[in-house]
Amino acid sequence: MEASGEGGREGLDRPPLRKGEAYAGDIPFSKSRGPGDPWWPFETVASVARQQIQEIQEQAAQLTAEQIGRNGKVVVEATVLPNYLAASHYPADLLAETKLVPVGSRTATGTRKQPKQEDIPDQPAKTYLLAGDQEAVAKLGQVYEREPEREGLWRDALKFTAFSLSDPERVLGGTGELPEAVNGKYVYEAVLHPQFIQPGEPDPAAAQRVLEDFRAYLESLGAEADDRYTRFEGDMWHVPVLFPLDPSLIINAAKFAQLRVLRPMPRIRATPEPRDGYPGEITAGTLGVPQHPGRIAIFDGGTGTFVPEGPAWISVTDLTDRPPSPAPLEHGSAVTSAALFGNLESGGPLPQPHTPVDHFRVWPLPSDVPTDFELPWVLGQIEQVISTGDYRIAVITLAPALTVEDSEPHLWTAVLDRLAVEHDVLFVVAGGNQGELAAGLNRILVPADLMNGLSVGACTDPEGKVIRDDYSCVGPGRPGAMTAPTGVQFGGNLETKPFGAFNSVGGVIGDEGTSLSAPVVARGCAELNALLGGTGSANLLRALAVHLCERPSKKEAEDDGSSARSVGYGRFPTSFRHLLEQDASEVTIVYEGALKRRQRIELPVPIPNEIFEETPTKTFKFRWTLSFFTPVDPANPVDYSTNGIQVIFRPHIHKFMLTDQDEQSIGPFHEIDEAPQIEHMTKHEGYKKAEFPRSAEQTGVAPEVDLRHIHGKWEGLLRMDKGLHGQSLCRPRLDLHMLSREGGDLQKDAEDLTYALVVTIKGPSGVDMYDRTVAYASLLQPLVTDIPVLVGVGI
């Protein structure tokens, strides 16, 4: 690396290369087979379904007019076999026949049926939530009275394993324990089902009637819906509810037919008391002035300014009229310190900040906001600030004390995912500090289950082996973002190695928590954004951050504390400056583009093929990371991400599989070297050559790829690490195909989906990968030609 003069920039010899999408090409769709025929008898399914549907009708008849409401509909829960989780198995014929309308889904488990092997129990499945009147439920019963003549209806009828009426037991969320009373009331949050004219077509008038009917029903019970913080998100009403201290009223409220969930209103995560002083000193220095316009948004309990140049680096906006409270103020100060400086090492100099912080104080609540509704108010403030479009990176550390629930995405998660898409903002969310609780209770906290962002846990050390700290919450996340936390960073440990941070008066304290590791990651991403000249999208920042994570090896990941469930994709970099210059034996290529719904493209990796031919027995380390932001569907947690990208890695353009008449594959065969054998087998033995080159086996360090296949191939973030010999590589490429769904059903039309793909190939020592690729692939351009020196002149 050489200085490029006194302009405050440094030259790069071998930066990553961009414009990989310039080599993209369209490819035809594969000739996919339809779903296989069910082999289990219709009467086996129908005998159970008939009894269950009769029970639904009897239970629905017992509901009062107030509980059913003016729309006159109940909600039937219909569970399908795990065989039919994919959107291509949507039961369109059964829905058309019965006029039942899907209004959401819930996660389920079931037994996957297999024709030639033993069935597999406890596999991910789906429960459809189907709204309909008395006539629709009756038509459902008629489907199972006799075997349908129409093939589509017959297939759909055999997909289902159970039908039931949505009842209070399933509607009531939480642990089952009553919450602590607030101001003499139980505070709950209710979510009402969406209302549709037909699948995917909202009915605003019906939704308004349901809200009014629910309010009236609550009033008849002596409860109250609070209109100030009622909001409409994801086609669903989210309603705060105050109950008198009578548990029976809560059970009665859960009988409202259009109520999806009723659960205790979570509180804001507890703020620890101020910590003691740090056992060491920090050498002060001159900070200078910010050198680029980007800023990090933080929402917390306030902050000090720490250093004389503080106003240049820290702005504080009070969104509440009440004065700061000691514990939240110290928490917010530590978070701000971590975003500016990272971990303050004892005896070391003060690290140079590079990106200023705008701290929005949202705690304590304003004097006119009751503590009952702290979460809705804080979320509203976050939305107002982010909606200005002024921020590319935001840190969320003050959030609900609520463990992720598979069946119900929380309002916070849904709103942040929507804002990320609408305003191109990267939310960096603290994963939570409940990792030492019992299994299930130690899972990541809301909204660290967001799909369009980064969730951050804590590891034991900033370097060395990547191991989760005991207090850091674990995964998995939810479909669409199953790998959670996304990654980890050092967050300190009070017993072994505290995290150094400034307190509100400029003293240094030792602290711990994911509320510190998250802003450290945000600091690194903000530096990356600055190095890219402020032009990097939130999606590209996320892709690069995950691509450059220090990931445990496959062997290391088998150890407790280093698995993907504990550390996600690994340890995020604290700085990207040194990672933007590569060794001569490696090359990184960045692809950015947009996929259309009915489009399949190939993205070649433009490496000179001679490199692989020259070293056929040497190992090339291949890594690719795909990231995309997508709208979400909170009513369908199984199908939470409305868009997906099917990605297939094809390492060798000349190697193909052959299939026999029973669709059994053999191979691969080299289409040139083994051409006579292929011709004989296809002409005389009934084999067929595959349409496309053989895909790489999904092995290597990529557990999220397995999760993607299990949960329907809709993960928004994927990274594959794989070693391949040179002889296994020839004009390698990745094929991308966009999928879109609504309510679980595949859609033909959708908005273009923007993606970011980062590919790195590291060759054997002594192989000149970088310069030969630059000479060969003339359309590629440096991702950055030089990088700004982010330190300003002292003032």
PDB file of N, CA and C in Angstrom, residues 513-560:
ATOM      1  N   GLY A 513     -21.758  -7.251  27.301  1.00  0.00           N
ATOM      2  CA  GLY A 513     -23.091  -7.385  26.722  1.00  0.00           C
ATOM      3  C   GLY A 513     -23.106  -7.272  25.214  1.00  0.00           C
ATOM      4  N   THR A 514     -24.153  -7.815  24.606  1.00  0.00           N
ATOM      5  CA  THR A 514     -24.327  -7.674  23.160  1.00  0.00           C
ATOM      6  C   THR A 514     -24.661  -6.235  22.785  1.00  0.00           C
ATOM      7  N   SER A 515     -25.057  -5.410  23.775  1.00  0.00           N
ATOM      8  CA  SER A 515     -25.264  -3.985  23.506  1.00  0.00           C
ATOM      9  C   SER A 515     -23.945  -3.280  23.218  1.00  0.00           C
ATOM     10  N   LEU A 516     -22.821  -3.957  23.456  1.00  0.00           N
ATOM     11  CA  LEU A 516     -21.502  -3.410  23.108  1.00  0.00           C
ATOM     12  C   LEU A 516     -20.965  -4.059  21.840  1.00  0.00           C
ATOM     13  N   SER A 517     -21.183  -5.355  21.683  1.00  0.00           N
ATOM     14  CA  SER A 517     -20.686  -6.012  20.469  1.00  0.00           C
ATOM     15  C   SER A 517     -21.416  -5.490  19.228  1.00  0.00           C
ATOM     16  N   ALA A 518     -22.726  -5.188  19.348  1.00  0.00           N
ATOM     17  CA  ALA A 518     -23.478  -4.702  18.182  1.00  0.00           C
ATOM     18  C   ALA A 518     -22.951  -3.368  17.666  1.00  0.00           C
ATOM     19  N   PRO A 519     -22.737  -2.347  18.508  1.00  0.00           N
ATOM     20  CA  PRO A 519     -22.196  -1.089  17.967  1.00  0.00           C
ATOM     21  C   PRO A 519     -20.772  -1.217  17.436  1.00  0.00           C
ATOM     22  N   VAL A 520     -20.004  -2.172  17.954  1.00  0.00           N
ATOM     23  CA  VAL A 520     -18.673  -2.396  17.376  1.00  0.00           C
ATOM     24  C   VAL A 520     -18.808  -2.866  15.933  1.00  0.00           C
ATOM     25  N   VAL A 521     -19.766  -3.755  15.680  1.00  0.00           N
ATOM     26  CA  VAL A 521     -20.010  -4.227  14.312  1.00  0.00           C
ATOM     27  C   VAL A 521     -20.520  -3.082  13.446  1.00  0.00           C
ATOM     28  N   ALA A 522     -21.415  -2.268  13.994  1.00  0.00           N
ATOM     29  CA  ALA A 522     -21.913  -1.112  13.241  1.00  0.00           C
ATOM     30  C   ALA A 522     -20.769  -0.161  12.899  1.00  0.00           C
ATOM     31  N   ARG A 523     -19.838   0.013  13.830  1.00  0.00           N
ATOM     32  CA  ARG A 523     -18.673   0.862  13.574  1.00  0.00           C
ATOM     33  C   ARG A 523     -17.881   0.335  12.386  1.00  0.00           C
ATOM     34  N   GLY A 524     -17.662  -0.994  12.345  1.00  0.00           N
ATOM     35  CA  GLY A 524     -16.942  -1.575  11.223  1.00  0.00           C
ATOM     36  C   GLY A 524     -17.683  -1.388   9.910  1.00  0.00           C
ATOM     37  N   CYS A 525     -19.006  -1.580   9.926  1.00  0.00           N
ATOM     38  CA  CYS A 525     -19.793  -1.410   8.700  1.00  0.00           C
ATOM     39  C   CYS A 525     -19.795   0.044   8.244  1.00  0.00           C
ATOM     40  N   ALA A 526     -19.815   0.974   9.200  1.00  0.00           N
ATOM     41  CA  ALA A 526     -19.766   2.395   8.847  1.00  0.00           C
ATOM     42  C   ALA A 526     -18.414   2.745   8.234  1.00  0.00           C
ATOM     43  N   GLU A 527     -17.339   2.164   8.755  1.00  0.00           N
ATOM     44  CA  GLU A 527     -16.026   2.370   8.149  1.00  0.00           C
ATOM     45  C   GLU A 527     -16.021   1.825   6.722  1.00  0.00           C
ATOM     46  N   LEU A 528     -16.600   0.628   6.533  1.00  0.00           N
ATOM     47  CA  LEU A 528     -16.670   0.054   5.197  1.00  0.00           C
ATOM     48  C   LEU A 528     -17.443   0.971   4.259  1.00  0.00           C
ATOM     49  N   ASN A 529     -18.534   1.531   4.727  1.00  0.00           N
ATOM     50  CA  ASN A 529     -19.312   2.453   3.906  1.00  0.00           C
ATOM     51  C   ASN A 529     -18.482   3.671   3.517  1.00  0.00           C
ATOM     52  N   ALA A 530     -17.700   4.169   4.459  1.00  0.00           N
ATOM     53  CA  ALA A 530     -16.834   5.309   4.154  1.00  0.00           C
ATOM     54  C   ALA A 530     -15.760   4.930   3.138  1.00  0.00           C
ATOM     55  N   LEU A 531     -15.190   3.741   3.278  1.00  0.00           N
ATOM     56  CA  LEU A 531     -14.156   3.298   2.352  1.00  0.00           C
ATOM     57  C   LEU A 531     -14.699   3.126   0.937  1.00  0.00           C
ATOM     58  N   LEU A 532     -16.011   2.841   0.857  1.00  0.00           N
ATOM     59  CA  LEU A 532     -16.652   2.722  -0.443  1.00  0.00           C
ATOM     60  C   LEU A 532     -17.168   4.058  -0.951  1.00  0.00           C
ATOM     61  N   GLY A 533     -16.785   5.131  -0.271  1.00  0.00           N
ATOM     62  CA  GLY A 533     -17.193   6.461  -0.698  1.00  0.00           C
ATOM     63  C   GLY A 533     -18.632   6.786  -0.405  1.00  0.00           C
ATOM     64  N   GLY A 534     -19.235   6.057   0.540  1.00  0.00           N
ATOM     65  CA  GLY A 534     -20.624   6.301   0.893  1.00  0.00           C
ATOM     66  C   GLY A 534     -21.617   5.818  -0.141  1.00  0.00           C
ATOM     67  N   THR A 535     -21.153   5.032  -1.118  1.00  0.00           N
ATOM     68  CA  THR A 535     -22.029   4.587  -2.210  1.00  0.00           C
ATOM     69  C   THR A 535     -22.532   3.163  -2.028  1.00  0.00           C
ATOM     70  N   GLY A 536     -22.048   2.472  -0.995  1.00  0.00           N
ATOM     71  CA  GLY A 536     -22.452   1.088  -0.810  1.00  0.00           C
ATOM     72  C   GLY A 536     -23.878   0.985  -0.287  1.00  0.00           C
ATOM     73  N   SER A 537     -24.689   0.143  -0.889  1.00  0.00           N
ATOM     74  CA  SER A 537     -26.032  -0.090  -0.377  1.00  0.00           C
ATOM     75  C   SER A 537     -25.955  -0.862   0.929  1.00  0.00           C
ATOM     76  N   ALA A 538     -27.050  -0.798   1.705  1.00  0.00           N
ATOM     77  CA  ALA A 538     -27.094  -1.574   2.939  1.00  0.00           C
ATOM     78  C   ALA A 538     -26.928  -3.052   2.637  1.00  0.00           C
ATOM     79  N   ASN A 539     -27.461  -3.502   1.534  1.00  0.00           N
ATOM     80  CA  ASN A 539     -27.359  -4.901   1.144  1.00  0.00           C
ATOM     81  C   ASN A 539     -25.911  -5.295   0.867  1.00  0.00           C
ATOM     82  N   LEU A 540     -25.172  -4.423   0.152  1.00  0.00           N
ATOM     83  CA  LEU A 540     -23.768  -4.712  -0.136  1.00  0.00           C
ATOM     84  C   LEU A 540     -22.943  -4.696   1.140  1.00  0.00           C
ATOM     85  N   LEU A 541     -23.224  -3.748   2.031  1.00  0.00           N
ATOM     86  CA  LEU A 541     -22.489  -3.707   3.301  1.00  0.00           C
ATOM     87  C   LEU A 541     -22.693  -5.004   4.073  1.00  0.00           C
ATOM     88  N   ARG A 542     -23.933  -5.494   4.082  1.00  0.00           N
ATOM     89  CA  ARG A 542     -24.198  -6.741   4.801  1.00  0.00           C
ATOM     90  C   ARG A 542     -23.478  -7.908   4.143  1.00  0.00           C
ATOM     91  N   ALA A 543     -23.523  -7.974   2.817  1.00  0.00           N
ATOM     92  CA  ALA A 543     -22.869  -9.076   2.114  1.00  0.00           C
ATOM     93  C   ALA A 543     -21.371  -9.104   2.394  1.00  0.00           C
ATOM     94  N   LEU A 544     -20.724  -7.942   2.323  1.00  0.00           N
ATOM     95  CA  LEU A 544     -19.281  -7.883   2.574  1.00  0.00           C
ATOM     96  C   LEU A 544     -18.953  -8.194   4.025  1.00  0.00           C
ATOM     97  N   ALA A 545     -19.775  -7.697   4.950  1.00  0.00           N
ATOM     98  CA  ALA A 545     -19.519  -7.946   6.369  1.00  0.00           C
ATOM     99  C   ALA A 545     -19.571  -9.434   6.678  1.00  0.00           C
ATOM    100  N   VAL A 546     -20.561 -10.126   6.140  1.00  0.00           N
ATOM    101  CA  VAL A 546     -20.683 -11.565   6.383  1.00  0.00           C
ATOM    102  C   VAL A 546     -19.610 -12.340   5.623  1.00  0.00           C
ATOM    103  N   HIS A 547     -19.320 -11.915   4.412  1.00  0.00           N
ATOM    104  CA  HIS A 547     -18.302 -12.586   3.600  1.00  0.00           C
ATOM    105  C   HIS A 547     -16.946 -12.564   4.297  1.00  0.00           C
ATOM    106  N   LEU A 548     -16.667 -11.483   4.999  1.00  0.00           N
ATOM    107  CA  LEU A 548     -15.362 -11.309   5.635  1.00  0.00           C
ATOM    108  C   LEU A 548     -15.365 -11.704   7.101  1.00  0.00           C
ATOM    109  N   CYS A 549     -16.466 -12.328   7.571  1.00  0.00           N
ATOM    110  CA  CYS A 549     -16.477 -12.861   8.931  1.00  0.00           C
ATOM    111  C   CYS A 549     -15.405 -13.940   9.088  1.00  0.00           C
ATOM    112  N   GLU A 550     -14.816 -13.990  10.269  1.00  0.00           N
ATOM    113  CA  GLU A 550     -13.857 -15.040  10.599  1.00  0.00           C
ATOM    114  C   GLU A 550     -14.658 -16.256  11.079  1.00  0.00           C
ATOM    115  N   ARG A 551     -14.847 -17.187  10.180  1.00  0.00           N
ATOM    116  CA  ARG A 551     -15.760 -18.301  10.441  1.00  0.00           C
ATOM    117  C   ARG A 551     -15.013 -19.505  11.004  1.00  0.00           C
ATOM    118  N   PRO A 552     -15.561 -20.142  12.043  1.00  0.00           N
ATOM    119  CA  PRO A 552     -14.931 -21.374  12.529  1.00  0.00           C
ATOM    120  C   PRO A 552     -14.902 -22.435  11.442  1.00  0.00           C
ATOM    121  N   SER A 553     -13.848 -23.238  11.440  1.00  0.00           N
ATOM    122  CA  SER A 553     -13.764 -24.338  10.484  1.00  0.00           C
ATOM    123  C   SER A 553     -14.839 -25.368  10.796  1.00  0.00           C
ATOM    124  N   LYS A 554     -15.011 -26.299   9.881  1.00  0.00           N
ATOM    125  CA  LYS A 554     -16.018 -27.335  10.093  1.00  0.00           C
ATOM    126  C   LYS A 554     -15.730 -28.119  11.362  1.00  0.00           C
ATOM    127  N   LYS A 555     -14.465 -28.405  11.622  1.00  0.00           N
ATOM    128  CA  LYS A 555     -14.091 -29.135  12.837  1.00  0.00           C
ATOM    129  C   LYS A 555     -14.325 -28.279  14.077  1.00  0.00           C
ATOM    130  N   GLU A 556     -13.921 -27.008  14.014  1.00  0.00           N
ATOM    131  CA  GLU A 556     -14.132 -26.113  15.160  1.00  0.00           C
ATOM    132  C   GLU A 556     -15.615 -25.935  15.465  1.00  0.00           C
ATOM    133  N   ALA A 557     -16.445 -25.902  14.405  1.00  0.00           N
ATOM    134  CA  ALA A 557     -17.873 -25.669  14.587  1.00  0.00           C
ATOM    135  C   ALA A 557     -18.564 -26.816  15.307  1.00  0.00           C
ATOM    136  N   GLU A 558     -17.892 -27.967  15.410  1.00  0.00           N
ATOM    137  CA  GLU A 558     -18.464 -29.090  16.145  1.00  0.00           C
ATOM    138  C   GLU A 558     -18.339 -28.899  17.652  1.00  0.00           C
ATOM    139  N   ASP A 559     -17.479 -28.008  18.077  1.00  0.00           N
ATOM    140  CA  ASP A 559     -17.273 -27.764  19.508  1.00  0.00           C
ATOM    141  C   ASP A 559     -18.380 -26.880  20.061  1.00  0.00           C
ATOM    142  N   ASP A 560     -18.717 -27.108  21.314  1.00  0.00           N
ATOM    143  CA  ASP A 560     -19.737 -26.299  21.969  1.00  0.00           C
ATOM    144  C   ASP A 560     -19.277 -24.850  22.032  1.00  0.00           C
TER     145      ASP A 560
END
